Tab-separated table of C-alpha atoms in Angstrom:
chain	number	residue	atom	x	y	z
V	1	MET	CA	35.760	-50.777	62.105
V	2	LYS	CA	36.758	-50.078	58.459
V	3	ASN	CA	34.387	-52.805	57.226
V	4	LYS	CA	31.554	-51.344	59.345
V	5	ASN	CA	32.459	-47.772	57.845
V	6	LEU	CA	32.526	-49.382	54.388
V	7	MET	CA	29.119	-50.967	54.869
V	8	LYS	CA	27.581	-47.674	55.935
V	9	LYS	CA	28.977	-45.928	52.868
V	10	VAL	CA	27.792	-48.646	50.539
V	11	SER	CA	24.350	-48.506	52.299
V	12	SER	CA	24.335	-44.722	51.742
V	13	VAL	CA	25.145	-45.140	48.133
V	14	VAL	CA	22.445	-47.740	47.527
V	15	LEU	CA	19.898	-45.606	49.403
V	16	THR	CA	20.701	-42.274	47.185
V	17	VAL	CA	20.547	-44.382	44.079
V	18	ALA	CA	17.221	-45.880	45.181
V	19	ILE	CA	15.896	-42.332	45.970
V	20	ALA	CA	17.045	-40.951	42.533
V	21	LEU	CA	15.514	-43.937	40.736
V	22	SER	CA	12.399	-43.473	42.677
V	23	LEU	CA	12.231	-39.738	41.587
V	24	VAL	CA	12.871	-40.543	38.121
V	25	ALA	CA	10.121	-43.238	38.095
V	26	CYS	CA	7.779	-40.707	39.885
V	27	GLY	CA	8.692	-37.971	37.162
V	28	THR	CA	7.866	-40.502	34.276
V	29	ALA	CA	4.720	-41.562	35.854
V	30	LYS	CA	3.687	-37.912	36.392
V	31	THR	CA	4.550	-37.162	32.598
V	32	GLN	CA	2.381	-40.263	31.616
V	33	GLU	CA	-0.330	-38.997	34.028
V	34	THR	CA	-0.562	-35.618	32.574
V	35	ALA	CA	-0.810	-36.974	29.035
V	36	GLY	CA	-3.504	-39.441	30.168
V	37	GLU	CA	-5.449	-36.716	31.819
V	38	ALA	CA	-5.442	-34.455	28.751
V	39	SER	CA	-6.570	-37.299	26.478
V	40	GLY	CA	-9.928	-36.486	24.857
V	41	LYS	CA	-9.644	-32.822	25.763
V	42	VAL	CA	-10.566	-30.057	23.465
V	43	PHE	CA	-8.425	-26.828	23.693
V	44	LYS	CA	-9.677	-23.647	22.075
V	45	VAL	CA	-6.859	-21.565	20.488
V	46	GLY	CA	-7.371	-17.997	18.896
V	47	ILE	CA	-4.791	-16.886	16.369
V	48	CYS	CA	-4.585	-13.276	14.942
V	49	ASN	CA	-2.324	-12.474	12.242
V	50	TYR	CA	-1.151	-8.831	11.771
V	51	VAL	CA	-1.132	-8.729	7.952
V	52	ASP	CA	-1.257	-11.053	4.866
V	53	ASP	CA	2.152	-11.609	3.941
V	54	ALA	CA	4.311	-14.569	3.003
V	55	SER	CA	6.491	-14.961	6.275
V	56	LEU	CA	3.531	-14.451	8.731
V	57	ASN	CA	1.239	-16.625	6.707
V	58	GLN	CA	3.937	-19.324	6.738
V	59	ILE	CA	4.037	-19.198	10.510
V	60	VAL	CA	0.518	-19.487	10.821
V	61	GLU	CA	0.316	-22.517	8.547
V	62	ASN	CA	3.131	-24.185	10.354
V	63	ILE	CA	1.415	-23.581	13.849
V	64	GLU	CA	-1.753	-25.019	12.571
V	65	ASP	CA	0.062	-28.056	10.965
V	66	ARG	CA	2.104	-28.703	14.142
V	67	LEU	CA	-1.012	-28.358	16.523
V	68	ALA	CA	-2.781	-31.095	14.299
V	69	GLU	CA	0.138	-33.419	14.534
V	70	ALA	CA	0.479	-32.911	18.242
V	71	GLY	CA	-3.189	-33.418	18.798
V	72	ASP	CA	-3.046	-36.919	17.036
V	73	GLU	CA	0.094	-37.885	19.014
V	74	LEU	CA	-1.484	-36.863	22.335
V	75	GLY	CA	-5.104	-37.738	21.817
V	76	VAL	CA	-6.297	-34.124	22.220
V	77	THR	CA	-7.956	-31.646	19.857
V	78	PHE	CA	-6.760	-28.147	19.201
V	79	GLU	CA	-9.822	-26.195	17.996
V	80	VAL	CA	-8.195	-23.163	16.188
V	81	SER	CA	-10.011	-19.959	15.337
V	82	TYR	CA	-7.974	-17.902	12.973
V	83	ASP	CA	-8.436	-14.239	11.849
V	84	ASN	CA	-6.346	-11.517	10.196
V	85	CYS	CA	-6.630	-7.920	11.132
V	86	ASN	CA	-4.860	-6.410	8.106
V	87	ALA	CA	-2.969	-4.033	10.276
V	88	ASP	CA	-6.284	-2.337	11.400
V	89	ALA	CA	-6.006	-1.741	15.014
V	90	ALA	CA	-9.903	-1.395	15.492
V	91	VAL	CA	-10.279	-4.764	13.909
V	92	MET	CA	-7.475	-6.198	15.870
V	93	ASN	CA	-8.937	-5.311	19.157
V	94	GLN	CA	-12.397	-6.631	18.051
V	95	ILE	CA	-10.816	-9.991	16.961
V	96	ILE	CA	-9.080	-10.153	20.416
V	97	ALA	CA	-12.510	-9.286	22.246
V	98	ASN	CA	-14.075	-12.093	20.202
V	99	PHE	CA	-11.593	-14.592	21.338
V	100	GLU	CA	-12.118	-13.647	24.909
V	101	ALA	CA	-15.904	-13.798	24.519
V	102	ASP	CA	-15.698	-17.237	23.028
V	103	GLY	CA	-13.542	-18.270	25.935
V	104	VAL	CA	-10.390	-19.452	24.198
V	105	ASP	CA	-7.930	-21.278	26.325
V	106	LEU	CA	-4.915	-19.530	24.735
V	107	MET	CA	-4.342	-16.652	22.329
V	108	VAL	CA	-1.613	-16.514	19.654
V	109	GLY	CA	-0.478	-13.113	18.439
V	110	VAL	CA	1.514	-13.089	15.234
V	111	ALA	CA	3.732	-10.195	15.118
V	112	THR	CA	4.399	-7.496	17.642
V	113	PRO	CA	1.446	-5.085	17.413
V	114	VAL	CA	-1.021	-8.094	17.805
V	115	ALA	CA	1.150	-9.463	20.793
V	116	MET	CA	0.955	-6.035	22.575
V	117	ALA	CA	-2.772	-5.806	22.058
V	118	MET	CA	-3.270	-9.210	23.347
V	119	GLN	CA	-0.980	-8.423	26.425
V	120	ALA	CA	-3.091	-5.411	27.214
V	121	ALA	CA	-6.429	-7.235	26.662
V	122	THR	CA	-5.493	-10.191	29.041
V	123	GLU	CA	-4.140	-8.080	31.890
V	124	GLU	CA	-7.024	-8.938	34.087
V	125	THR	CA	-8.187	-12.467	32.665
V	126	LYS	CA	-4.706	-13.836	32.557
V	127	THR	CA	-5.609	-15.848	29.455
V	128	PRO	CA	-2.156	-17.313	28.237
V	129	VAL	CA	-0.729	-15.626	25.237
V	130	VAL	CA	1.856	-17.063	22.904
V	131	PHE	CA	3.417	-14.595	20.450
V	132	ALA	CA	5.143	-15.265	17.234
V	133	ALA	CA	7.836	-13.282	15.182
V	134	VAL	CA	8.273	-10.581	17.869
V	135	SER	CA	11.657	-9.059	17.023
V	136	ASP	CA	12.414	-7.429	20.357
V	137	PRO	CA	10.009	-8.672	23.018
V	138	VAL	CA	12.094	-7.126	25.924
V	139	GLY	CA	12.572	-3.725	24.117
V	140	VAL	CA	8.700	-3.486	23.672
V	141	ALA	CA	8.106	-4.523	27.320
V	142	LEU	CA	6.172	-7.691	26.350
V	143	VAL	CA	8.430	-9.687	28.942
V	144	ASP	CA	10.758	-8.899	31.612
V	145	SER	CA	13.488	-11.235	30.069
V	146	LEU	CA	13.771	-13.851	27.414
V	147	GLU	CA	14.605	-16.538	30.023
V	148	ALA	CA	11.631	-15.502	32.527
V	149	PRO	CA	8.861	-13.597	30.830
V	150	GLY	CA	7.279	-12.738	34.107
V	151	ALA	CA	3.600	-12.740	33.184
V	152	ASN	CA	0.919	-14.686	31.235
V	153	ILE	CA	2.943	-14.246	27.895
V	154	THR	CA	5.818	-15.900	25.994
V	155	GLY	CA	6.547	-16.992	22.593
V	156	THR	CA	9.134	-16.895	19.825
V	157	SER	CA	11.201	-14.127	18.516
V	158	ASP	CA	12.640	-13.486	15.045
V	159	TYR	CA	15.372	-11.345	16.277
V	160	LEU	CA	17.514	-9.990	13.358
V	161	ASP	CA	21.333	-9.985	13.355
V	162	THR	CA	21.732	-6.694	11.421
V	163	ALA	CA	25.542	-6.810	11.332
V	164	ALA	CA	25.382	-10.203	9.624
V	165	ILE	CA	23.185	-8.644	6.621
V	166	MET	CA	25.633	-5.569	6.549
V	167	ASN	CA	28.412	-8.144	6.061
V	168	LEU	CA	26.624	-9.586	3.172
V	169	ILE	CA	26.445	-6.316	1.501
V	170	PHE	CA	30.110	-5.708	1.581
V	171	ALA	CA	30.979	-9.391	0.604
V	172	ALA	CA	29.212	-8.966	-2.557
V	173	ASN	CA	30.417	-5.250	-3.174
V	174	PRO	CA	33.402	-4.286	-1.031
V	175	ASP	CA	33.325	-0.965	-2.762
V	176	ALA	CA	29.771	-0.045	-1.704
V	177	ALA	CA	29.819	3.581	-0.650
V	178	LYS	CA	26.220	4.663	-0.105
V	179	ILE	CA	23.640	2.498	1.460
V	180	GLY	CA	19.857	3.028	1.529
V	181	LEU	CA	17.714	2.216	4.654
V	182	LEU	CA	13.989	1.409	3.771
V	183	TYR	CA	11.649	0.822	6.530
V	184	ASP	CA	8.255	1.998	7.992
V	185	LEU	CA	8.807	4.404	11.085
V	186	GLY	CA	5.715	2.892	12.814
V	187	GLN	CA	7.095	-0.777	12.778
V	188	ASP	CA	8.440	-1.740	16.113
V	189	SER	CA	10.531	-4.621	14.536
V	190	SER	CA	12.258	-2.023	12.417
V	191	THR	CA	13.393	0.358	15.226
V	192	GLY	CA	16.271	-1.507	16.692
V	193	ALA	CA	17.609	-3.048	13.656
V	194	ILE	CA	17.712	0.278	11.819
V	195	GLU	CA	19.680	1.816	14.717
V	196	SER	CA	22.088	-1.160	14.599
V	197	ALA	CA	22.512	-0.736	10.854
V	198	LYS	CA	23.392	2.996	11.389
V	199	LYS	CA	25.839	2.220	14.120
V	200	TYR	CA	27.570	-0.397	11.840
V	201	LEU	CA	27.739	2.013	8.825
V	202	ASP	CA	28.897	4.993	10.986
V	203	GLU	CA	31.819	2.674	12.373
V	204	LYS	CA	32.786	1.807	8.767
V	205	GLY	CA	32.494	5.486	7.656
V	206	ILE	CA	29.969	4.653	4.924
V	207	GLU	CA	27.225	7.073	3.901
V	208	TYR	CA	23.556	6.156	4.245
V	209	VAL	CA	20.304	7.644	3.282
V	210	GLU	CA	16.823	6.836	4.620
V	211	HIS	CA	13.494	6.890	3.063
V	212	THR	CA	10.449	5.588	4.760
V	213	GLY	CA	6.775	4.694	4.039
V	214	THR	CA	3.778	3.197	5.569
V	215	THR	CA	1.471	2.496	2.463
V	216	ASN	CA	2.215	0.622	-0.779
V	217	ASP	CA	2.319	3.975	-2.599
V	218	GLU	CA	4.633	5.555	-0.151
V	219	ILE	CA	7.145	2.682	-0.347
V	220	ILE	CA	6.919	2.850	-4.264
V	221	LEU	CA	7.976	6.531	-3.964
V	222	ALA	CA	10.685	5.660	-1.499
V	223	ALA	CA	12.242	3.171	-3.794
V	224	GLN	CA	12.187	5.620	-6.665
V	225	ALA	CA	13.949	8.123	-4.416
V	226	PHE	CA	16.804	5.632	-3.706
V	227	VAL	CA	17.383	5.136	-7.516
V	228	ALA	CA	17.649	8.893	-7.813
V	229	ASP	CA	19.944	8.941	-4.791
V	230	GLY	CA	22.329	6.501	-6.562
V	231	VAL	CA	22.608	4.068	-3.652
V	232	ASP	CA	24.797	0.905	-4.047
V	233	ALA	CA	22.419	-1.362	-1.980
V	234	ILE	CA	19.303	-1.260	0.299
V	235	PHE	CA	18.615	-2.653	3.661
V	236	THR	CA	15.246	-3.245	5.051
V	237	PRO	CA	14.639	-5.317	8.338
V	238	THR	CA	11.762	-7.677	9.184
V	239	ASP	CA	9.325	-4.841	8.300
V	240	ASN	CA	5.947	-5.975	7.350
V	241	SER	CA	4.926	-2.756	5.669
V	242	VAL	CA	7.883	-2.949	3.076
V	243	MET	CA	7.428	-6.882	2.864
V	244	THR	CA	3.776	-6.265	1.679
V	245	ALA	CA	4.923	-3.805	-0.990
V	246	GLU	CA	7.957	-5.777	-2.018
V	247	LEU	CA	6.134	-7.065	-5.311
V	248	SER	CA	5.539	-3.486	-6.210
V	249	ILE	CA	9.226	-2.288	-5.903
V	250	TYR	CA	11.646	-5.095	-6.707
V	251	GLU	CA	11.676	-4.698	-10.568
V	252	THR	CA	12.362	-0.872	-10.140
V	253	LEU	CA	15.385	-1.820	-7.811
V	254	ALA	CA	16.623	-4.617	-9.928
V	255	GLU	CA	16.607	-2.757	-13.049
V	256	ALA	CA	18.483	0.074	-11.454
V	257	LYS	CA	21.057	-2.542	-10.456
V	258	ILE	CA	20.347	-1.851	-6.597
V	259	PRO	CA	20.398	-5.033	-4.662
V	260	HIS	CA	17.806	-5.126	-1.723
V	261	TYR	CA	19.057	-6.979	1.386
V	262	THR	CA	16.231	-7.795	3.756
V	263	GLY	CA	15.363	-9.450	6.955
V	264	ALA	CA	13.366	-12.441	5.880
V	265	ASP	CA	13.284	-15.051	2.981
V	266	SER	CA	9.757	-13.696	2.097
V	267	PHE	CA	11.137	-10.744	0.752
V	268	ALA	CA	13.272	-12.668	-1.653
V	269	LEU	CA	10.265	-14.849	-2.577
V	270	ASN	CA	8.601	-11.500	-3.418
V	271	GLY	CA	11.450	-10.315	-5.528
V	272	ALA	CA	14.137	-8.805	-3.324
V	273	PHE	CA	17.574	-9.792	-4.053
V	274	LEU	CA	18.300	-11.224	-0.614
V	275	GLY	CA	16.437	-12.388	2.471
V	276	TYR	CA	18.404	-13.320	5.628
V	277	GLY	CA	17.171	-14.596	8.907
V	278	VAL	CA	15.151	-17.246	10.585
V	279	ASP	CA	13.287	-20.081	9.075
V	280	TYR	CA	9.785	-19.098	9.603
V	281	ALA	CA	8.467	-22.396	9.010
V	282	ASN	CA	10.545	-23.921	11.951
V	283	LEU	CA	9.470	-20.886	14.028
V	284	GLY	CA	6.040	-21.741	13.443
V	285	ARG	CA	6.494	-25.317	14.609
V	286	GLU	CA	8.439	-24.218	17.687
V	287	THR	CA	5.534	-21.598	18.351
V	288	ALA	CA	3.015	-24.574	18.357
V	289	ASP	CA	5.241	-26.759	20.669
V	290	THR	CA	5.128	-23.855	23.207
V	291	ILE	CA	1.327	-23.910	22.943
V	292	VAL	CA	1.135	-27.359	23.560
V	293	ASP	CA	3.503	-27.157	26.536
V	294	ILE	CA	1.177	-24.610	28.149
V	295	LEU	CA	-2.065	-26.186	27.388
V	296	VAL	CA	-1.236	-29.807	27.782
V	297	ASN	CA	1.672	-29.936	30.104
V	298	GLY	CA	0.541	-27.015	32.275
V	299	ALA	CA	3.603	-24.961	31.662
V	300	ASP	CA	3.540	-21.443	33.089
V	301	PRO	CA	4.207	-18.704	30.423
V	302	ALA	CA	5.701	-16.617	33.255
V	303	THR	CA	8.666	-19.024	33.400
V	304	THR	CA	8.757	-20.610	29.854
V	305	ALA	CA	11.608	-18.815	28.121
V	306	VAL	CA	11.046	-17.001	24.716
V	307	LYS	CA	12.646	-19.085	21.902
V	308	THR	CA	15.168	-17.460	19.731
V	309	PHE	CA	16.745	-18.723	16.635
V	310	ASP	CA	20.251	-18.480	15.095
V	311	ASN	CA	20.332	-20.229	11.832
V	312	GLY	CA	22.078	-17.861	9.528
V	313	ILE	CA	20.079	-18.771	6.317
V	314	ALA	CA	20.545	-16.366	3.367
V	315	THR	CA	18.031	-16.880	0.393
V	316	VAL	CA	19.031	-15.443	-2.991
V	317	ASN	CA	16.430	-14.571	-5.593
V	318	THR	CA	18.180	-16.144	-8.748
V	319	GLU	CA	16.127	-14.095	-11.229
V	320	THR	CA	16.867	-10.767	-9.415
V	321	CYS	CA	20.496	-11.665	-9.062
V	322	GLU	CA	20.611	-12.185	-12.952
V	323	VAL	CA	18.861	-8.811	-13.579
V	324	ILE	CA	21.176	-6.759	-11.260
V	325	GLY	CA	24.252	-8.487	-13.174
V	326	TYR	CA	25.580	-10.688	-10.441
V	327	ASP	CA	27.049	-14.249	-11.082
V	328	LEU	CA	25.015	-16.470	-8.861
V	329	ASP	CA	28.165	-18.792	-8.017
V	330	THR	CA	30.320	-15.801	-7.253
V	331	ILE	CA	27.649	-14.422	-4.779
V	332	LYS	CA	27.286	-17.857	-3.144
V	333	ASP	CA	30.989	-18.239	-2.536
V	334	ALA	CA	31.089	-14.483	-1.176
V	335	PHE	CA	28.327	-15.266	1.304
V	336	ALA	CA	29.409	-18.549	2.395
V	337	PRO	CA	31.712	-17.449	5.181
V	338	PHE	CA	28.807	-15.394	6.758
V	339	CYS	CA	26.040	-17.873	6.579
V	340	THR	CA	25.294	-21.336	7.706
V	341	GLN	CA	23.430	-21.996	4.504
V	342	VAL	CA	22.702	-20.073	1.128
V	343	ASN	CA	19.280	-20.879	-0.535
V	344	GLU	CA	17.968	-20.152	-3.935
V	345	ILE	CA	14.542	-19.031	-4.619
V	346	THR	CA	12.656	-17.473	-7.645
V	347	THR	CA	9.797	-14.821	-7.490
V	348	GLY	CA	6.367	-15.734	-6.410
V	349	GLU	CA	3.573	-14.617	-4.090
V	350	SER	CA	3.310	-17.642	-1.777
V	351	PHE	CA	5.599	-20.309	-0.522
V	352	ASN	CA	2.931	-22.868	-1.464
């Protein structure tokens, strides 16, 4: 009796293993079949960039490079149409309409305003949309949740850990008593980060002053106002308006010995003392992988999780650091406990 029961158990285990192996083999065959079916296909991708700045351009370049690589690997072609609306809503909507008229298979919206416009434009057509560098996709109602977006849209987020940047300010200068907050009121990417910064400073009992601007000239005036206010440091989140104006203000701030702490390495490239946040080159490549997954593998945007990044990279502009009067080695040592990596950069207009 025992032997018969044992034989039944062994047979059951063998059958279970056989079924599992069969399912694995079936899954592998299905993956190969999907890749085989896609071979030779041409996928039309429309990319709209919000504004011409170092971070967003870096994202676009890496999306295009990665799509070219993936195309070679999979035997397919990604036919990319690219345009830049330069923060003009009318131009943005026309670009999106052109993509729809051209019958693109997927749209890519770089930055929050473009993603939101694409979401609205594809409500009926359901053309897949992949966004890049949207700081708060849930907060602006692009997706239901990061894990399950819920509609025809998903992508990558450059969510900013504001407290991490605040920690760096006080690591460099524990005696900082007045902090400036510089941003564009119209930038959705700034709203949550500025509120987080205020909460952080309120809890520490630190005074702060705000100046905002939308145009280059307004941001230049704001920088001059901070100098008059005598702030010890300035914080700016991933704000495209300030990023675009950085080359016009960094010398004013550095000569006044005011370090500008910002939410992207592109600010530091354009003269700010420090940029902290995600690696935008990697974000671009990850965005491209999401595009490939949807177009080639048939992934559903509604159930494809939004990708977020937590790499804690601080980028210090060594030239600005010197003008301010900080010792670079001392600064790197002070920042080390709060970052996974501290990079160095010098002022330029492009990562190329």
